[in-house]
mmCIF file with all atom_site columns, C-alpha atoms in Angstrom:
data_model
loop_
_atom_site.group_PDB
_atom_site.id
_atom_site.type_symbol
_atom_site.label_atom_id
_atom_site.label_alt_id
_atom_site.label_comp_id
_atom_site.label_asym_id
_atom_site.label_entity_id
_atom_site.label_seq_id
_atom_site.pdbx_PDB_ins_code
_atom_site.Cartn_x
_atom_site.Cartn_y
_atom_site.Cartn_z
_atom_site.occupancy
_atom_site.B_iso_or_equiv
_atom_site.pdbx_formal_charge
_atom_site.auth_seq_id
_atom_site.auth_comp_id
_atom_site.auth_asym_id
_atom_site.auth_atom_id
_atom_site.pdbx_PDB_model_num
ATOM 1  C CA . MET D 1 1  ? -5.714  -24.382 -7.204  1.00 0.00 ? 1  MET D CA 1
ATOM 2  C CA . PRO D 1 2  ? -8.040  -21.389 -7.657  1.00 0.00 ? 2  PRO D CA 1
ATOM 3  C CA . LYS D 1 3  ? -7.927  -19.737 -11.059 1.00 0.00 ? 3  LYS D CA 1
ATOM 4  C CA . GLU D 1 4  ? -8.888  -16.349 -9.659  1.00 0.00 ? 4  GLU D CA 1
ATOM 5  C CA . VAL D 1 5  ? -7.598  -14.378 -6.708  1.00 0.00 ? 5  VAL D CA 1
ATOM 6  C CA . THR D 1 6  ? -9.829  -14.825 -3.678  1.00 0.00 ? 6  THR D CA 1
ATOM 7  C CA . HIS D 1 7  ? -10.481 -12.216 -1.025  1.00 0.00 ? 7  HIS D CA 1
ATOM 8  C CA . GLU D 1 8  ? -8.685  -14.417 1.505   1.00 0.00 ? 8  GLU D CA 1
ATOM 9  C CA . MET D 1 9  ? -5.588  -14.617 -0.705  1.00 0.00 ? 9  MET D CA 1
ATOM 10 C CA . LEU D 1 10 ? -5.556  -10.886 -1.191  1.00 0.00 ? 10 LEU D CA 1
ATOM 11 C CA . ALA D 1 11 ? -6.061  -10.141 2.500   1.00 0.00 ? 11 ALA D CA 1
ATOM 12 C CA . ALA D 1 12 ? -3.186  -12.467 3.401   1.00 0.00 ? 12 ALA D CA 1
ATOM 13 C CA . ALA D 1 13 ? -0.943  -10.840 0.796   1.00 0.00 ? 13 ALA D CA 1
ATOM 14 C CA . MET D 1 14 ? -1.774  -7.349  2.054   1.00 0.00 ? 14 MET D CA 1
ATOM 15 C CA . LYS D 1 15 ? -1.093  -8.414  5.644   1.00 0.00 ? 15 LYS D CA 1
ATOM 16 C CA . LYS D 1 16 ? 2.295   -9.833  4.660   1.00 0.00 ? 16 LYS D CA 1
ATOM 17 C CA . ALA D 1 17 ? 3.094   -6.724  2.576   1.00 0.00 ? 17 ALA D CA 1
ATOM 18 C CA . VAL D 1 18 ? 2.480   -4.542  5.641   1.00 0.00 ? 18 VAL D CA 1
ATOM 19 C CA . GLU D 1 19 ? 4.471   -6.897  7.911   1.00 0.00 ? 19 GLU D CA 1
ATOM 20 C CA . THR D 1 20 ? 7.468   -6.828  5.568   1.00 0.00 ? 20 THR D CA 1
ATOM 21 C CA . GLY D 1 21 ? 7.341   -3.075  4.983   1.00 0.00 ? 21 GLY D CA 1
ATOM 22 C CA . LEU D 1 22 ? 6.319   -3.297  1.342   1.00 0.00 ? 22 LEU D CA 1
ATOM 23 C CA . VAL D 1 23 ? 3.206   -1.281  2.222   1.00 0.00 ? 23 VAL D CA 1
ATOM 24 C CA . ALA D 1 24 ? 3.354   1.362   4.952   1.00 0.00 ? 24 ALA D CA 1
ATOM 25 C CA . LYS D 1 25 ? 1.280   0.488   8.016   1.00 0.00 ? 25 LYS D CA 1
ATOM 26 C CA . GLY D 1 26 ? -1.515  3.007   8.549   1.00 0.00 ? 26 GLY D CA 1
ATOM 27 C CA . ALA D 1 27 ? 0.395   5.772   6.834   1.00 0.00 ? 27 ALA D CA 1
ATOM 28 C CA . VAL D 1 28 ? -1.385  5.626   3.497   1.00 0.00 ? 28 VAL D CA 1
ATOM 29 C CA . ASP D 1 29 ? -4.529  7.348   2.358   1.00 0.00 ? 29 ASP D CA 1
ATOM 30 C CA . THR D 1 30 ? -7.500  5.396   1.050   1.00 0.00 ? 30 THR D CA 1
ATOM 31 C CA . GLU D 1 31 ? -6.642  5.926   -2.614  1.00 0.00 ? 31 GLU D CA 1
ATOM 32 C CA . THR D 1 32 ? -3.093  4.630   -2.130  1.00 0.00 ? 32 THR D CA 1
ATOM 33 C CA . TYR D 1 33 ? -4.349  1.638   -0.148  1.00 0.00 ? 33 TYR D CA 1
ATOM 34 C CA . ILE D 1 34 ? -6.764  0.750   -2.959  1.00 0.00 ? 34 ILE D CA 1
ATOM 35 C CA . LYS D 1 35 ? -3.978  1.082   -5.547  1.00 0.00 ? 35 LYS D CA 1
ATOM 36 C CA . ASN D 1 36 ? -1.764  -1.194  -3.456  1.00 0.00 ? 36 ASN D CA 1
ATOM 37 C CA . TRP D 1 37 ? -4.652  -3.666  -3.066  1.00 0.00 ? 37 TRP D CA 1
ATOM 38 C CA . GLU D 1 38 ? -5.236  -3.735  -6.831  1.00 0.00 ? 38 GLU D CA 1
ATOM 39 C CA . ALA D 1 39 ? -1.499  -4.076  -7.557  1.00 0.00 ? 39 ALA D CA 1
ATOM 40 C CA . LEU D 1 40 ? -1.252  -7.053  -5.201  1.00 0.00 ? 40 LEU D CA 1
ATOM 41 C CA . LYS D 1 41 ? -4.323  -8.580  -6.807  1.00 0.00 ? 41 LYS D CA 1
ATOM 42 C CA . ALA D 1 42 ? -2.766  -8.247  -10.256 1.00 0.00 ? 42 ALA D CA 1
ATOM 43 C CA . SER D 1 43 ? 0.503   -9.763  -9.007  1.00 0.00 ? 43 SER D CA 1
ATOM 44 C CA . ILE D 1 44 ? -1.221  -12.752 -7.435  1.00 0.00 ? 44 ILE D CA 1
ATOM 45 C CA . GLN D 1 45 ? -3.351  -13.266 -10.556 1.00 0.00 ? 45 GLN D CA 1
ATOM 46 C CA . ALA D 1 46 ? -0.227  -13.224 -12.734 1.00 0.00 ? 46 ALA D CA 1
ATOM 47 C CA . ALA D 1 47 ? 1.328   -15.906 -10.521 1.00 0.00 ? 47 ALA D CA 1
ATOM 48 C CA . LEU D 1 48 ? -1.807  -18.045 -10.725 1.00 0.00 ? 48 LEU D CA 1
ATOM 49 C CA . ASP D 1 49 ? -1.917  -17.656 -14.505 1.00 0.00 ? 49 ASP D CA 1
ATOM 50 C CA . ALA D 1 50 ? 1.752   -18.632 -14.820 1.00 0.00 ? 50 ALA D CA 1
ATOM 51 C CA . ALA D 1 51 ? 1.186   -21.738 -12.684 1.00 0.00 ? 51 ALA D CA 1
ATOM 52 C CA . GLU D 1 52 ? -1.382  -23.185 -15.095 1.00 0.00 ? 52 GLU D CA 1
#
């Protein structure tokens, strides 16, 4: 299992977040999108760290 979040993992998480309504589709500005991206990255990293 990877110890760090990969771009592929993050892209898949963002796609699923949009599909489930966690992140608004196309209705967010760039700064908000980046914040959401970073928040998802931190969440995935926390899960990876906990799995070790």
